[in-house]
Amino acid sequence: QVQLVESGGGLVQAGGSLRLSCAASGRTFSRYVMGWFRQAPGKEREFVAVINRSAGSTSTADSVKGRFTISRDNTKNTVYLQMNSLKPEDTAVYYCAASSRGNDRVGGYYYTYRSTYDYWGQGTQVTVSS
């Protein structure tokens, strides 16, 4: 069992930056591929970014590519999402998720599916004003 707790959300002006954190409980954090998803009002939850178990490989959605960076620190059981050049359309609740499945190759579509993930955090609100 893994518990995930996100933090770092808030209100920011367009063009600003935020850094989200997701702290995981337990001693097996490094066994999980970690992802970030977001859900805007009235929309489905969508993939944002993913990082493999060793932090050696990442993938991000086209909508945030070049602006968002995912990273992790396995010694701190924490995954991060650095968000720069924020836009109003980035407004959403952001969720981190953990997956014990798959072959750890994050470049394809497998880890963009919500059903691939076993555990989810409660979410943190990010609001970008224009």
Short mmCIF file of C-alpha atoms in Angstrom, two decimals:
data_model
loop_
_atom_site.label_atom_id
_atom_site.label_comp_id
_atom_site.label_asym_id
_atom_site.label_seq_id
_atom_site.Cartn_x
_atom_site.Cartn_y
_atom_site.Cartn_z
CA GLN A 1 0.00 0.00 0.00
CA VAL A 2 1.29 3.45 -0.96
CA GLN A 3 -0.15 6.74 0.21
CA LEU A 4 0.51 9.84 -1.89
CA VAL A 5 0.17 13.42 -0.69
CA GLU A 6 0.51 16.33 -3.10
CA SER A 7 1.44 19.87 -2.14
CA GLY A 8 2.58 23.10 -3.74
CA GLY A 9 -0.53 24.14 -5.62
CA GLY A 10 -1.93 27.66 -5.52
CA LEU A 11 -2.86 30.76 -7.46
CA VAL A 12 -0.33 32.21 -9.89
CA GLN A 13 -0.39 34.73 -12.71
CA ALA A 14 0.10 33.66 -16.29
CA GLY A 15 3.79 33.32 -17.06
CA GLY A 16 4.60 32.36 -13.49
CA SER A 17 5.95 29.16 -12.00
CA LEU A 18 4.97 26.59 -9.41
CA ARG A 19 6.61 23.45 -8.12
CA LEU A 20 4.38 20.60 -7.06
CA SER A 21 5.58 17.88 -4.73
CA CYS A 22 4.16 14.45 -4.06
CA ALA A 23 5.36 12.61 -0.97
CA ALA A 24 4.92 8.86 -0.81
CA SER A 25 4.70 6.66 2.25
CA GLY A 26 6.49 3.34 2.56
CA ARG A 27 9.91 1.97 1.74
CA THR A 28 9.20 0.78 -1.79
CA PHE A 29 8.95 4.13 -3.58
CA SER A 30 11.70 3.26 -6.04
CA ARG A 31 9.66 0.29 -7.27
CA TYR A 32 7.02 2.58 -8.75
CA VAL A 33 6.81 4.51 -11.96
CA MET A 34 5.42 7.91 -10.99
CA GLY A 35 3.07 10.06 -13.02
CA TRP A 36 1.31 13.40 -12.86
CA PHE A 37 -2.20 13.92 -14.21
CA ARG A 38 -4.56 16.88 -14.13
CA GLN A 39 -8.29 17.43 -14.31
CA ALA A 40 -9.92 20.71 -15.28
CA PRO A 41 -13.58 21.43 -14.48
CA GLY A 42 -15.87 19.51 -16.80
CA LYS A 43 -13.02 17.60 -18.40
CA GLU A 44 -11.55 14.14 -18.05
CA ARG A 45 -8.36 13.56 -16.09
CA GLU A 46 -5.43 13.76 -18.49
CA PHE A 47 -1.82 12.69 -18.51
CA VAL A 48 0.82 15.35 -17.85
CA ALA A 49 4.16 13.66 -17.19
CA VAL A 50 5.79 10.40 -16.11
CA ILE A 51 9.18 9.34 -14.75
CA ASN A 52 10.63 5.85 -14.59
CA ARG A 53 11.78 4.08 -11.46
CA SER A 54 15.40 5.16 -11.55
CA ALA A 55 14.69 8.74 -12.70
CA GLY A 56 16.64 8.03 -15.86
CA SER A 57 13.78 8.58 -18.28
CA THR A 58 10.82 10.93 -18.49
CA SER A 59 7.99 11.77 -20.83
CA THR A 60 5.63 14.73 -20.94
CA ALA A 61 2.41 15.56 -22.74
CA ASP A 62 2.71 17.73 -25.83
CA SER A 63 0.61 20.44 -24.17
CA VAL A 64 3.25 21.01 -21.48
CA LYS A 65 6.42 19.99 -23.28
CA GLY A 66 9.21 22.51 -22.77
CA ARG A 67 7.38 24.12 -19.84
CA PHE A 68 6.92 21.32 -17.27
CA THR A 69 9.61 19.03 -15.88
CA ILE A 70 9.10 15.93 -13.78
CA SER A 71 11.76 14.67 -11.40
CA ARG A 72 12.05 12.40 -8.39
CA ASP A 73 14.24 11.86 -5.37
CA ASN A 74 14.10 8.24 -4.28
CA THR A 75 15.97 9.04 -1.06
CA LYS A 76 13.12 11.36 -0.09
CA ASN A 77 10.26 9.29 -1.52
CA THR A 78 9.15 12.35 -3.46
CA VAL A 79 8.25 13.19 -7.04
CA TYR A 80 8.15 16.76 -8.30
CA LEU A 81 6.54 18.68 -11.12
CA GLN A 82 8.23 21.97 -11.98
CA MET A 83 5.80 24.12 -13.95
CA ASN A 84 7.09 27.19 -15.78
CA SER A 85 5.47 29.66 -18.17
CA LEU A 86 2.07 28.76 -16.81
CA LYS A 87 -1.01 29.50 -18.87
CA PRO A 88 -4.67 29.89 -17.84
CA GLU A 89 -5.41 26.59 -19.60
CA ASP A 90 -3.11 24.85 -17.09
CA THR A 91 -5.71 25.52 -14.39
CA ALA A 92 -6.74 22.16 -12.94
CA VAL A 93 -6.47 19.84 -9.99
CA TYR A 94 -3.14 18.04 -10.28
CA TYR A 95 -2.77 14.45 -9.13
CA CYS A 96 0.25 12.27 -8.69
CA ALA A 97 -0.03 8.53 -9.22
CA ALA A 98 2.09 5.42 -8.71
CA SER A 99 2.30 2.36 -10.94
CA SER A 100 3.89 -0.98 -10.13
CA ARG A 101 3.12 -2.31 -13.61
CA GLY A 102 4.83 -2.44 -16.94
CA ASN A 103 8.40 -2.55 -18.12
CA ASP A 104 9.50 0.89 -16.88
CA ARG A 105 9.73 2.26 -20.41
CA VAL A 106 7.93 5.57 -20.21
CA GLY A 107 8.32 6.76 -23.79
CA GLY A 108 5.19 5.09 -25.15
CA TYR A 109 1.49 5.28 -24.41
CA TYR A 110 1.23 2.69 -21.60
CA TYR A 111 1.95 5.10 -18.75
CA THR A 112 -0.35 7.78 -20.15
CA TYR A 113 -3.40 5.67 -19.28
CA ARG A 114 -5.07 6.26 -15.90
CA SER A 115 -5.80 2.54 -15.55
CA THR A 116 -2.05 1.79 -15.47
CA TYR A 117 -1.73 3.39 -12.03
CA ASP A 118 -2.42 1.64 -8.75
CA TYR A 119 -2.40 4.53 -6.30
CA TRP A 120 -3.50 8.17 -6.47
CA GLY A 121 -3.11 11.23 -4.31
CA GLN A 122 -5.95 13.51 -3.30
CA GLY A 123 -4.91 16.28 -5.69
CA THR A 124 -3.75 19.87 -5.37
CA GLN A 125 -5.42 22.85 -7.05
CA VAL A 126 -3.47 25.00 -9.50
CA THR A 127 -5.13 28.18 -10.71
CA VAL A 128 -3.50 30.40 -13.33
CA SER A 129 -4.98 33.85 -13.76
CA SER A 130 -4.73 35.81 -16.99
#
